[in-house]
Amino acid sequence: MESSQIATVAADTSDPRAGLRAVATLRVLADTLELRQVEAALRSGMKWQDIADRNLSRRLRHS
């Protein structure tokens, strides 16, 4: 299933079991993508502090 399809299932509240599974799948995907971006940022010369600052501001917006 493609990520857009998983997002559709996650947003659909008619089947909470399927929705929660889809949310968990999206969370794993997001974590995987974040790790890839952090690795790419480090390879490109970004400092850990710059990466952490961006990650912290993202998390604060969602709290």
Short mmCIF file of C-alpha atoms in Angstrom, two decimals:
data_model
loop_
_atom_site.label_atom_id
_atom_site.label_comp_id
_atom_site.label_asym_id
_atom_site.label_seq_id
_atom_site.Cartn_x
_atom_site.Cartn_y
_atom_site.Cartn_z
CA MET A 1 0.00 0.00 0.00
CA GLU A 2 1.33 3.47 -0.88
CA SER A 3 1.81 6.13 1.78
CA SER A 4 -1.08 8.20 0.41
CA GLN A 5 -3.38 5.20 0.78
CA ILE A 6 -2.11 4.58 4.30
CA ALA A 7 -2.79 8.23 5.14
CA THR A 8 -6.34 7.86 3.85
CA VAL A 9 -6.92 4.83 6.08
CA ALA A 10 -5.34 6.69 9.04
CA ALA A 11 -7.72 9.62 8.54
CA ASP A 12 -10.82 7.43 8.23
CA THR A 13 -12.44 7.02 11.65
CA SER A 14 -14.96 4.39 10.55
CA ASP A 15 -12.54 1.54 11.38
CA PRO A 16 -10.40 2.50 14.38
CA ARG A 17 -8.37 -0.73 14.33
CA ALA A 18 -7.29 -0.16 10.73
CA GLY A 19 -6.81 3.54 11.41
CA LEU A 20 -4.52 2.93 14.37
CA ARG A 21 -2.48 0.39 12.40
CA ALA A 22 -2.14 2.94 9.60
CA VAL A 23 -1.07 5.67 12.04
CA ALA A 24 1.59 3.34 13.46
CA THR A 25 2.80 2.57 9.93
CA LEU A 26 3.02 6.28 9.11
CA ARG A 27 4.95 6.90 12.33
CA VAL A 28 7.53 4.26 11.36
CA LEU A 29 7.75 5.76 7.87
CA ALA A 30 8.23 9.28 9.29
CA ASP A 31 10.93 8.06 11.68
CA THR A 32 12.72 6.28 8.84
CA LEU A 33 12.57 9.35 6.62
CA GLU A 34 13.77 11.58 9.46
CA LEU A 35 16.78 9.32 10.02
CA ARG A 36 17.63 9.42 6.32
CA GLN A 37 17.43 13.23 6.35
CA VAL A 38 19.61 13.50 9.45
CA GLU A 39 22.20 11.24 7.85
CA ALA A 40 22.10 13.34 4.67
CA ALA A 41 22.40 16.54 6.70
CA LEU A 42 25.46 15.22 8.52
CA ARG A 43 27.06 14.13 5.25
CA SER A 44 26.43 17.61 3.83
CA GLY A 45 28.23 19.22 6.76
CA MET A 46 25.37 20.34 8.96
CA LYS A 47 26.17 20.46 12.66
CA TRP A 48 24.28 18.35 15.19
CA GLN A 49 23.03 21.53 16.89
CA ASP A 50 21.45 22.81 13.65
CA ILE A 51 19.73 19.45 13.16
CA ALA A 52 18.56 19.37 16.78
CA ASP A 53 17.25 22.95 16.59
CA ARG A 54 15.15 22.12 13.53
CA ASN A 55 13.87 18.91 15.09
CA LEU A 56 13.00 20.62 18.38
CA SER A 57 11.10 23.44 16.67
CA ARG A 58 9.13 20.85 14.65
CA ARG A 59 8.23 18.92 17.78
CA LEU A 60 7.24 22.09 19.67
CA ARG A 61 4.84 23.08 16.88
CA HIS A 62 3.10 19.72 17.25
CA SER A 63 2.79 19.68 21.04
#
